[in-house]
Short mmCIF file of C-alpha atoms in Angstrom, two decimals:
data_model
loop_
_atom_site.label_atom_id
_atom_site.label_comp_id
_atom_site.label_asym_id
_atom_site.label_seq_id
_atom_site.Cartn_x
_atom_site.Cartn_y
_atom_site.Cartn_z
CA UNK A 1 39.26 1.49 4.95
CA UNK A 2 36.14 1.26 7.14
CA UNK A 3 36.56 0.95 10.71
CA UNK A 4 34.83 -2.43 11.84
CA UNK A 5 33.45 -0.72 14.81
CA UNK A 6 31.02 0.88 12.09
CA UNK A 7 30.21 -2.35 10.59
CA UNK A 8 30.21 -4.34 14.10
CA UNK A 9 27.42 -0.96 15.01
CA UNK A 10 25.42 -1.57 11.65
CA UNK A 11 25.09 -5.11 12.04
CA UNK A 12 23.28 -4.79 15.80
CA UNK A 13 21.23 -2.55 14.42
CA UNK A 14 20.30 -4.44 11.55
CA UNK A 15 19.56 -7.57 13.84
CA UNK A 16 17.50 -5.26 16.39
CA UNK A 17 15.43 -4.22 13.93
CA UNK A 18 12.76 -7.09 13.27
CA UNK A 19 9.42 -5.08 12.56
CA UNK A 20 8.64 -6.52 8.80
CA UNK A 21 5.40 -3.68 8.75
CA UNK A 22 6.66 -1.57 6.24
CA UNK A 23 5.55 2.25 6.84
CA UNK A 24 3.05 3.94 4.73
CA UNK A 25 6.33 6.22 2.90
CA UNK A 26 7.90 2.96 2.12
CA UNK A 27 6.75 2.16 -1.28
CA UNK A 28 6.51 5.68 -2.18
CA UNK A 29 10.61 6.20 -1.99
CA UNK A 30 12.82 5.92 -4.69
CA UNK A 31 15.40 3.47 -2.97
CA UNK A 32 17.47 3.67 -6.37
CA UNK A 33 17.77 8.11 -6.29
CA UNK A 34 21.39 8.95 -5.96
CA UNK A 35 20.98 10.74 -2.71
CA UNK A 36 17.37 10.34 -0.27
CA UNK A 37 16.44 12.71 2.85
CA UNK A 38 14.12 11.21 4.83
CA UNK A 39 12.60 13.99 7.68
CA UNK A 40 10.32 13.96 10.36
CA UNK A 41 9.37 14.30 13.80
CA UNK A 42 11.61 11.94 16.43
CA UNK A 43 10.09 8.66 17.05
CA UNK A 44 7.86 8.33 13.86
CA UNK A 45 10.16 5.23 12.72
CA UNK A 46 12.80 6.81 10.10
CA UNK A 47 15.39 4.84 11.60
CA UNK A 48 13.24 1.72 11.17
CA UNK A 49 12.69 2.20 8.00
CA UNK A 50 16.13 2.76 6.51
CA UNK A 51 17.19 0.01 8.38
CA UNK A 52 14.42 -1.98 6.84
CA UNK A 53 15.82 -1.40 3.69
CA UNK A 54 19.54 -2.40 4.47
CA UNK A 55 18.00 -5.56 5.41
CA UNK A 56 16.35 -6.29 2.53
CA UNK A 57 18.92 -5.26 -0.01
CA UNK A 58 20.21 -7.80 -2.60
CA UNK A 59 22.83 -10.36 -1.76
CA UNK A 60 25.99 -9.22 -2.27
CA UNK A 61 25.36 -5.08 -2.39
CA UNK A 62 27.60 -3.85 -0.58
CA UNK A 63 26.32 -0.79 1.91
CA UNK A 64 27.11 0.82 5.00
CA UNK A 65 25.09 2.32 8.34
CA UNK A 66 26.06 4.68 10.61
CA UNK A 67 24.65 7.40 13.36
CA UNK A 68 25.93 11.23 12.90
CA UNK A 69 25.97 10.76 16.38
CA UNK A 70 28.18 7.98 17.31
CA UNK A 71 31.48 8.62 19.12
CA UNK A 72 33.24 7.95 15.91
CA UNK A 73 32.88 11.05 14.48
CA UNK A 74 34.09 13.09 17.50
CA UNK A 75 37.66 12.28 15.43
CA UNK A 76 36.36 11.16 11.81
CA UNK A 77 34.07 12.83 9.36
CA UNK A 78 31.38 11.85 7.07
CA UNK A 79 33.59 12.54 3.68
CA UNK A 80 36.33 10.31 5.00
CA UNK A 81 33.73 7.38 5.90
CA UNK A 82 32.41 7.77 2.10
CA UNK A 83 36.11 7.66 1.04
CA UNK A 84 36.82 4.50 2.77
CA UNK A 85 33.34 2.51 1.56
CA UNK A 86 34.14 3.69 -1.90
CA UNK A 87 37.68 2.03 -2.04
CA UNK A 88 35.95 -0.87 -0.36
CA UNK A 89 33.39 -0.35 -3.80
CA UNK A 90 30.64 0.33 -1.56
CA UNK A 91 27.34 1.08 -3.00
CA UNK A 92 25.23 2.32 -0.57
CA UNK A 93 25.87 5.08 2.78
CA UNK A 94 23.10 5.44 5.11
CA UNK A 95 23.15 8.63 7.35
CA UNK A 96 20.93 8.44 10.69
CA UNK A 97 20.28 11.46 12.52
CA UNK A 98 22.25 14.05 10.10
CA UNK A 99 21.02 16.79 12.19
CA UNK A 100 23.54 16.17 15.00
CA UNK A 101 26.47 16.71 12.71
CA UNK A 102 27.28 20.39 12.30
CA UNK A 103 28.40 20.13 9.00
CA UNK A 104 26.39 18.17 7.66
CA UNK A 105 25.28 19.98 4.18
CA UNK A 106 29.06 20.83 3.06
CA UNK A 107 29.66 17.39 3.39
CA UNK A 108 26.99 15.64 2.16
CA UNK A 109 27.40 17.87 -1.17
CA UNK A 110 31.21 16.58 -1.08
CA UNK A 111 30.42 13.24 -0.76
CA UNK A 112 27.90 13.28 -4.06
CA UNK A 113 29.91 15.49 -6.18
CA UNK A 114 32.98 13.04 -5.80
CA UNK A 115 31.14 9.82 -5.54
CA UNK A 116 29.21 9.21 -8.29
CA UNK A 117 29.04 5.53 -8.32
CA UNK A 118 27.82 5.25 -4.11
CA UNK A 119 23.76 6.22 -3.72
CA UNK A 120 23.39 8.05 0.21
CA UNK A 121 20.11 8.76 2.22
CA UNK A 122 19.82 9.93 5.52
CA UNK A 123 17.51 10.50 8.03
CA UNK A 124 16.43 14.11 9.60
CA UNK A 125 14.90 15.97 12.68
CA UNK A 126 11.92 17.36 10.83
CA UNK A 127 13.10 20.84 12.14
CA UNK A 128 16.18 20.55 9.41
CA UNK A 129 15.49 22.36 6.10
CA UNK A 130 17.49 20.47 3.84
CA UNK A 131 16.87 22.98 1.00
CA UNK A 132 18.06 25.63 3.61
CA UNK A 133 21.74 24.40 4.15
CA UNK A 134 24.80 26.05 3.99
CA UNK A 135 25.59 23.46 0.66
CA UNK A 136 22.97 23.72 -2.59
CA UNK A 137 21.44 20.53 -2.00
CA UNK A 138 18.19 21.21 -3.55
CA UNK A 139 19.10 19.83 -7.07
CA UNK A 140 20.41 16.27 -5.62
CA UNK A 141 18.40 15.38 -2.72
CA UNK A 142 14.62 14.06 -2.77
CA UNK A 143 13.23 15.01 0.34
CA UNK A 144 10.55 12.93 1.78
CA UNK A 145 8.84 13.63 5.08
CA UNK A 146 7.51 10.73 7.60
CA UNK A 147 4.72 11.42 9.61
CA UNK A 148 3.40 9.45 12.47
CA UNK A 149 1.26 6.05 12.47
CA UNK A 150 -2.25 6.30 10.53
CA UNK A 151 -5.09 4.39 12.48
CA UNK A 152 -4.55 1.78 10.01
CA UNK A 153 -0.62 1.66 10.48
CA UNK A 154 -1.83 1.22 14.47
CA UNK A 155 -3.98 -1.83 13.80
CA UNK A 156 -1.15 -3.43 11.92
CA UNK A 157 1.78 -3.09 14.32
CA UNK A 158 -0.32 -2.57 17.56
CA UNK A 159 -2.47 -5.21 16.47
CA UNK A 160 -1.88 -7.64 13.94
CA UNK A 161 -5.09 -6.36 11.98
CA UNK A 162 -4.46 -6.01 8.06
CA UNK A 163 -7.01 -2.87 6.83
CA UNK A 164 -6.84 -2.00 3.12
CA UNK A 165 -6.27 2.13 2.65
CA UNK A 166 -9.00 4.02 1.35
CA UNK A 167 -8.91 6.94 -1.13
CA UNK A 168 -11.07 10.48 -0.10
CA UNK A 169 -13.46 9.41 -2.59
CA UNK A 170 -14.00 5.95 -0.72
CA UNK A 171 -14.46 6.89 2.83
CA UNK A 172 -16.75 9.27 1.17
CA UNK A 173 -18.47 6.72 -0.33
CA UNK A 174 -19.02 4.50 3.16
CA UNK A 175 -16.07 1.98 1.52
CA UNK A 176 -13.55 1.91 4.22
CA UNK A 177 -14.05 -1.32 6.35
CA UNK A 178 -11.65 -3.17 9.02
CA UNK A 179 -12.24 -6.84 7.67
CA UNK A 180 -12.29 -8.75 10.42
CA UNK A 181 -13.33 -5.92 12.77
CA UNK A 182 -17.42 -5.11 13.72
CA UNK A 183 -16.64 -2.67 16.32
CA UNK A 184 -13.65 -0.48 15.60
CA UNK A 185 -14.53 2.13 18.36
CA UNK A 186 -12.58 0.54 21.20
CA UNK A 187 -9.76 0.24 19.16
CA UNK A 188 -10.17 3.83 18.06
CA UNK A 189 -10.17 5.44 21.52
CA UNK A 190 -6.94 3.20 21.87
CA UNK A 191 -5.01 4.47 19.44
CA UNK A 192 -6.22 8.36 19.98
CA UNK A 193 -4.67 7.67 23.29
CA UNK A 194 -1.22 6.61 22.33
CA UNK A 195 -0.94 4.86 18.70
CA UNK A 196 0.58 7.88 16.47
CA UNK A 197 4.03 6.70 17.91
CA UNK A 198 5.87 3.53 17.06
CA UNK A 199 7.84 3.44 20.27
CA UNK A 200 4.67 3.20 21.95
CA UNK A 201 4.03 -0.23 21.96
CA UNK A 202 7.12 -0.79 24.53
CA UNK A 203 5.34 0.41 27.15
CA UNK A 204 5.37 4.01 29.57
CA UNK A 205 4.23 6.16 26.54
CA UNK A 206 3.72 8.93 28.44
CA UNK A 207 7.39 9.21 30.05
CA UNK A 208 8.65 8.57 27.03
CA UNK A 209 6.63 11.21 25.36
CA UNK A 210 7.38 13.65 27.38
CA UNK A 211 11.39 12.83 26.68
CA UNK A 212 10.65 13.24 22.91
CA UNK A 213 8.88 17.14 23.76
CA UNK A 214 11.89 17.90 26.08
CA UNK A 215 14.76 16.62 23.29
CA UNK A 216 12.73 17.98 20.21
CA UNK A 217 12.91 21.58 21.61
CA UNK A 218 16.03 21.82 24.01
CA UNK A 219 18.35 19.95 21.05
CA UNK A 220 16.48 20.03 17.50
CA UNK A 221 14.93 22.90 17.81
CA UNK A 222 17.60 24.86 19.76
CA UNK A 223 20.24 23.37 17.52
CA UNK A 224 19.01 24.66 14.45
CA UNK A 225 17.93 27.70 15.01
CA UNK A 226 20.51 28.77 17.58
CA UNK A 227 18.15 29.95 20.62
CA UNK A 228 19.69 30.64 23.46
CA UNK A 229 18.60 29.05 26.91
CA UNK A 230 15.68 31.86 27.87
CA UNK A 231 14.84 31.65 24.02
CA UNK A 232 13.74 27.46 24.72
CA UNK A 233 12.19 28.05 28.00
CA UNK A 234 9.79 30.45 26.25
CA UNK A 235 9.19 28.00 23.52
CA UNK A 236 8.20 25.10 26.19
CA UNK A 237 6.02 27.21 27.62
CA UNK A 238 4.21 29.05 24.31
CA UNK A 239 3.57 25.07 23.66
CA UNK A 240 2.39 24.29 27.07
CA UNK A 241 -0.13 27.57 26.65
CA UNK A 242 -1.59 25.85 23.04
CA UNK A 243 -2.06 22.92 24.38
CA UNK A 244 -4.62 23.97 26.53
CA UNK A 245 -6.28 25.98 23.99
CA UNK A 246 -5.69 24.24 20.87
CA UNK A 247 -7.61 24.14 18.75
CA UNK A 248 -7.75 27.79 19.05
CA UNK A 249 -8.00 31.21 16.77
CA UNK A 250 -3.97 32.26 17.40
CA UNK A 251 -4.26 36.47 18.82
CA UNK A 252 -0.71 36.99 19.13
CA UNK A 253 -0.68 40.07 21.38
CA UNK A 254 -2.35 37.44 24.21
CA UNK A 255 0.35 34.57 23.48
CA UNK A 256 2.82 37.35 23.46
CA UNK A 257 1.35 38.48 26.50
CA UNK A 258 0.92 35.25 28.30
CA UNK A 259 4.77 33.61 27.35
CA UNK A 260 6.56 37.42 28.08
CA UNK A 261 7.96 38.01 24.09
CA UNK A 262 7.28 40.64 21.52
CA UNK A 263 4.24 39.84 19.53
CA UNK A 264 7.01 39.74 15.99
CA UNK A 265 8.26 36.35 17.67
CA UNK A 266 4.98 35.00 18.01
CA UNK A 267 4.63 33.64 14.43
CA UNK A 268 8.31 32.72 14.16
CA UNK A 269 8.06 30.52 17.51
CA UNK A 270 4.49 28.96 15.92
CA UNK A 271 6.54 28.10 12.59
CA UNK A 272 9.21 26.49 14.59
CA UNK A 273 6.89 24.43 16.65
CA UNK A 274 5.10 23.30 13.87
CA UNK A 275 8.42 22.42 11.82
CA UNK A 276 9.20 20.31 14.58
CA UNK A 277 6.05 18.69 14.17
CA UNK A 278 4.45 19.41 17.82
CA UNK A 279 1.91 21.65 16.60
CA UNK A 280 -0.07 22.31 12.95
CA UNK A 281 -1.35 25.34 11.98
CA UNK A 282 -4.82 25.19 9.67
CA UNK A 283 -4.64 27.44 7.38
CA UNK A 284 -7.18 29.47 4.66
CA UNK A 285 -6.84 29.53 0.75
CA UNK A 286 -5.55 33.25 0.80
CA UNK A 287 -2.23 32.40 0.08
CA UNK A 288 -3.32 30.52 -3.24
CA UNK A 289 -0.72 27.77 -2.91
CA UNK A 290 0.13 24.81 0.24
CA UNK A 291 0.88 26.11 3.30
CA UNK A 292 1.27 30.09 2.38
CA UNK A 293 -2.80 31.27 3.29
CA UNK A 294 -3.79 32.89 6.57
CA UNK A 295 -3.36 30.73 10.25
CA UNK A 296 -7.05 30.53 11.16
CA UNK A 297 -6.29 28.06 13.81
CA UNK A 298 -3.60 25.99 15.72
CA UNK A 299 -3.84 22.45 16.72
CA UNK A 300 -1.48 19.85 19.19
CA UNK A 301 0.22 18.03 15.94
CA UNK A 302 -1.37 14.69 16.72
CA UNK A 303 -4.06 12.82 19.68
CA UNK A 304 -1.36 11.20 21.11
CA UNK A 305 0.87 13.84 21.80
CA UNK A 306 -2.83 15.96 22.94
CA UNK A 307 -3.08 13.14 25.95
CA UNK A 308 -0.11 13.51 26.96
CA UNK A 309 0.33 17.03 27.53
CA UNK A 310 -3.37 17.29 28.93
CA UNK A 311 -2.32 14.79 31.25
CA UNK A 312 -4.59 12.19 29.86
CA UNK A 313 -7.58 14.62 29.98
CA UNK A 314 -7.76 15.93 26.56
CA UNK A 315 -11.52 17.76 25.43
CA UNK A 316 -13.21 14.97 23.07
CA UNK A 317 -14.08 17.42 20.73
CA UNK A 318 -10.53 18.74 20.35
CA UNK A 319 -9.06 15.56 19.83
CA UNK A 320 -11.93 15.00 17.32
CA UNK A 321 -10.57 18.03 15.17
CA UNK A 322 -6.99 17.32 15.79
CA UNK A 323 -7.33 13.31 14.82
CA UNK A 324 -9.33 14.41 11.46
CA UNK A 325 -6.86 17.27 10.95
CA UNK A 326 -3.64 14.97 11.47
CA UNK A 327 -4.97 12.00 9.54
CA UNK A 328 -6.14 14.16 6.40
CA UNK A 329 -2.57 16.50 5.57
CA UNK A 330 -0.63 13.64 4.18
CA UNK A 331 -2.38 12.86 1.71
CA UNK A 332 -4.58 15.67 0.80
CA UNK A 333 -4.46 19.80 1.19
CA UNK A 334 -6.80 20.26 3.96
CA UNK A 335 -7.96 24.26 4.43
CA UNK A 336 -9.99 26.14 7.01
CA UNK A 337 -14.11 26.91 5.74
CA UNK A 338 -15.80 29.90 6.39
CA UNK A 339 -18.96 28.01 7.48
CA UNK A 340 -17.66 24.93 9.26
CA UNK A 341 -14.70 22.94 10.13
CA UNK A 342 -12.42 21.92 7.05
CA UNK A 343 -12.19 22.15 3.56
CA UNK A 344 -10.41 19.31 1.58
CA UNK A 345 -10.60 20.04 -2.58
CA UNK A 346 -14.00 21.57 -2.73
CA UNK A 347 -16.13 19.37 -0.22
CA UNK A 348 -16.63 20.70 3.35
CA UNK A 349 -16.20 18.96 6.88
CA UNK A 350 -18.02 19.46 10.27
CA UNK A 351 -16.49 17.12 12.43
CA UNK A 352 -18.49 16.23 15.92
CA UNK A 353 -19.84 13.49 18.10
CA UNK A 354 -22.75 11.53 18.11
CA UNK A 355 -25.21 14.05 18.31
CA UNK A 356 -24.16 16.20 16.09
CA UNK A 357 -26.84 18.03 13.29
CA UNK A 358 -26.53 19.12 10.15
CA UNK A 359 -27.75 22.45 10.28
CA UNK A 360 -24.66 24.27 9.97
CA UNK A 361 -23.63 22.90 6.59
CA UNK A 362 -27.54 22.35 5.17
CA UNK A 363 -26.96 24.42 2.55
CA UNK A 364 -23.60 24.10 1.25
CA UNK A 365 -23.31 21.95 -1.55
CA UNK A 366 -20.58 18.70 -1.09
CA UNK A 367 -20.54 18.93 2.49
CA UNK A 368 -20.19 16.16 5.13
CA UNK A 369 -20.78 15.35 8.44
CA UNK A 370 -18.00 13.71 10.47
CA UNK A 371 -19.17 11.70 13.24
CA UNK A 372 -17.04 9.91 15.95
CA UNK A 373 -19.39 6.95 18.39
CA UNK A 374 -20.93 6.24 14.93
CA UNK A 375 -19.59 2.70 13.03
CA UNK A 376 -20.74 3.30 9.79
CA UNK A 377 -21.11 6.03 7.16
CA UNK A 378 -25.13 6.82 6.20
CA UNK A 379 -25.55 9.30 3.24
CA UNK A 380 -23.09 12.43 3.77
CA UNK A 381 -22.72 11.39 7.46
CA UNK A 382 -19.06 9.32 7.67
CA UNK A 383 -17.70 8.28 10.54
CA UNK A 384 -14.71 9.61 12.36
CA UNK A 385 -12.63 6.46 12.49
CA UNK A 386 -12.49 6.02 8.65
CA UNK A 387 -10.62 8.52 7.86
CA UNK A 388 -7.52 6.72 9.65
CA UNK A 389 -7.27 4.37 6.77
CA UNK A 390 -6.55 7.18 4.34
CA UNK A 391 -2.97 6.69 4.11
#
C-alpha cells in the first residue's frame, strides 16, 4: 500500500499549483502513451505542467505524484511505489525529477514491463539521455523536450495578454499581431530581460538565475556525466568565457587555452553545456541531418539567461541573434548561411537593428531582413518581436 505521506505530498502540490496557462508542449503530448519523458532545462515549468495534468484528470482516475527526490526514497524505491498503486488499481505514476534517482532506467523498465495496466511519465534534467540509460527504454518512452517561455507564452503569464501563434509562413507574411497591443516594444525589451523563465515572475530573477547555473552544472551536469570537482570548475568557467563572446566562431585551441584543458575536451564540454540547455551551438548543413553539420557559432541558450551573466549589460546585437536563434529551434531547423545570419528551410535571415540595410542579402533570392525598434513587417523587412509568437 501507498504511504499517505506520498499522497498528503501530491495533494500540496496539486493545490500549489494554480497557473491554468497551459505551456506551448501541452497539447502536443500524448497524455494517454503508456510511459511519457518530459526533459528540459530546470525552471522551464515541467513540474507545472505534469501537475497540471493530475489536476485536470477525470473524476475518479486514480493516479499518483511523487519527487525522485523526496526523503522517501532514501529507504523505498520506485518499483515498490508502482507495486503498491497497482494493488491500490492505480492508473497513473508521475515521476518528478527522475534524474536524482540513480537507478532510475532499470527501474522505470521494471515498472512497464510488469505493469501493463498503470501509464507513467516523468520529468527530466535536460542533461539526461533517456535513450542513453543503462535499461532499453527507447522502444517505450516518448520523449518530449520543454523549452523555455516564447514571447507569446510571456505576455500570457507575465501579462494577461492572449496573442494567437503564427506559422514561419505568417510572420513572413507581416500576419503576426498582439490584439490588443500597438506598441509591443516595451514589452519586448521586458521579456529579453527576464521572461524565458517561469519562476521569474516571483521576483529576484537574477539570484535566482544564478542558483539555476550553479545547480545545473555542479548537480545535473556533474551527476550525469561523473566529473569530478576540477572537471565542474572548468566547465563554470568555459561558460563564463562564452558568455562574453557569444555569439562567437568557437577556435578551440583559444578556449582550451583560456579554461587550462586539452583542446579534445573542448567539444565534449560545448556538447554538455548545450545538453544542459545553457548554451546552443548553430550549426551548418554539412552533416545532412538535425544537429550533426559543422559548429559555426555558439550562443548563451536564451536573452534571459544572456542578462544575467553579463550582469545586465548584454551587447543589443547579441541578444538580437540569440532571441531570433532561441525563438526559431523549436519549431523549425534553423542553420548557419554563408552570406548572412541564419538559414531556416531555404529562406535566409540577417537579423539587426533599426538601421540596418539590405545590402548584404540583395542578391540572394528568399531572403529577409530582421529588424528589432521596428513594429511592423514592410515587404521582406519583419520585425524582430514577431518571431516570439512562433510557438
Amino acid at each position: 500500500m501507498i504511504d499517505e505521506s506520498l499522497y498528503a505530498y501530491m495533494r500540496l502540490q496539486v493545490e500549489l499549483t494554480t497557473s491554468t496557462v497551459h505551456r506551448y508542449l501541452y497539447g502536443k503530448v500524448n497524455w494517454n502513451a503508456r510511459m511519457i519523458a518530459i526533459t528540459g532545462a530546470r525552471g522551464v515549468g515541467k513540474s507545472t505542467m505534469v501537475l497540471q495534468h493530475i489536476k485536470e484528470l477525470p473524476v475518479g482516475c486514480r493516479a499518483l505524484y511523487v519527487s525522485a527526490d523526496h526523503t522517501y526514497f532514501s529507504t523505498h524505491s520506485l518499483v515498490e511505489v508502482a507495486d503498491g498503486l497497482s494493488l491500490e488499481a492505480g492508473e497513473l505514476l508521475v515521476i518528478d525529477e527522475i534524474h536524482k534517482y540513480h537507478n532510475w532506467s532499470q527501474e522505470l523498465k521494471q515498472i512497464y514491463d510488469t505493469h501493463p495496466d498503470m501509464r507513467v511519465i516523468f520529468t527530466g534534467s535536460s542533461v539526461l539521455d533517456i535513450m542513453d540509460g543503462v535499461a532499453d527504454l527507447s522502444r517505450r518512452v516518448l520523449q518530449y523536450t520543454l523549452y523555455g517561455l516564447s514571447f507569446r507564452e510571456y505576455l500570457q503569464i507575465f501579462h494577461g495578454i492572449t496573442a494567437s501563434t503564427f506559422s514561419l509562413d505568417e510572420i513572413l507574411e507581416g500576419k503576426a499581431v498582439i490584439d490588443g497591443v500597438l506598441h509591443p516594444l516595451p514589452l519586448f525589451r521586458q521579456y529579453l530581460a527576464e521572461g524565458y523563465y517561469p519562476f521569474a515572475i516571483e521576483g529576484d530573477f537574477p539570484l535566482r538565475m544564478q542558483n539555476v547555473i550553479t545547480k545545473t552544472i555542479e548537480s545535473d551536469i556533474a551527476q550525469y556525466a561523473d566529473l569530478k570537482a576540477a572537471t565542474v570548475k572548468k566547465l563554470k568557467k568555459m561558460l563564463a568565457v562564452v558568455s562574453t563572446l557569444a555569439p562567437y566562431k568557437p577556435n578551440a585551441d583559444s578556449l582550451a587555452n583560456e579554461i587550462g584543458v586539452s583542446r579534445n575536451n573542448v567539444p565534449d564540454y560545448l556538447a554538455l553545456l548545450e545538453k544542459a540547455q545553457l548554451i546552443g551551438q548553430l550549426r551548418d548543413d554539412t552533416g545532412g541531418m538535425r544537429g550533426l553539420g559543422k559548429v559555426e557559432k555558439v550562443y548563451i541558450d536564451n536573452p534571459s539567461l544572456m542578462t544575467v551573466l553579463s550582469g545586465g549589460k548584454a551587447d543589443i546585437g547579441n541578444m538580437r541573434e540569440t532571441f531570433f536563434y532561441n525563438q526559431m529551434r523549436v519549431e523549425n531547423d534553423v542553420i548557419s548561411s554563408r552570406q548572412a545570419d541564419f538559414v531556416i528551410g531555404g529562406r535566409t535571415f540577417e537579423v539587426g537593428g533599426r538601421n540596418k540595410g539590405g545590402r548584404q542579402i540583395a542578391d540572394i533570392p528568399d531572403s529577409f531582413i530582421v529588424k528589432d525598434d521596428l513594429e511592423f513587417a514592410q515587404g521582406n523587412i519583419v520585425p524582430l518581436w514577431a518571431f516570439g509568437l512562433n510557438y
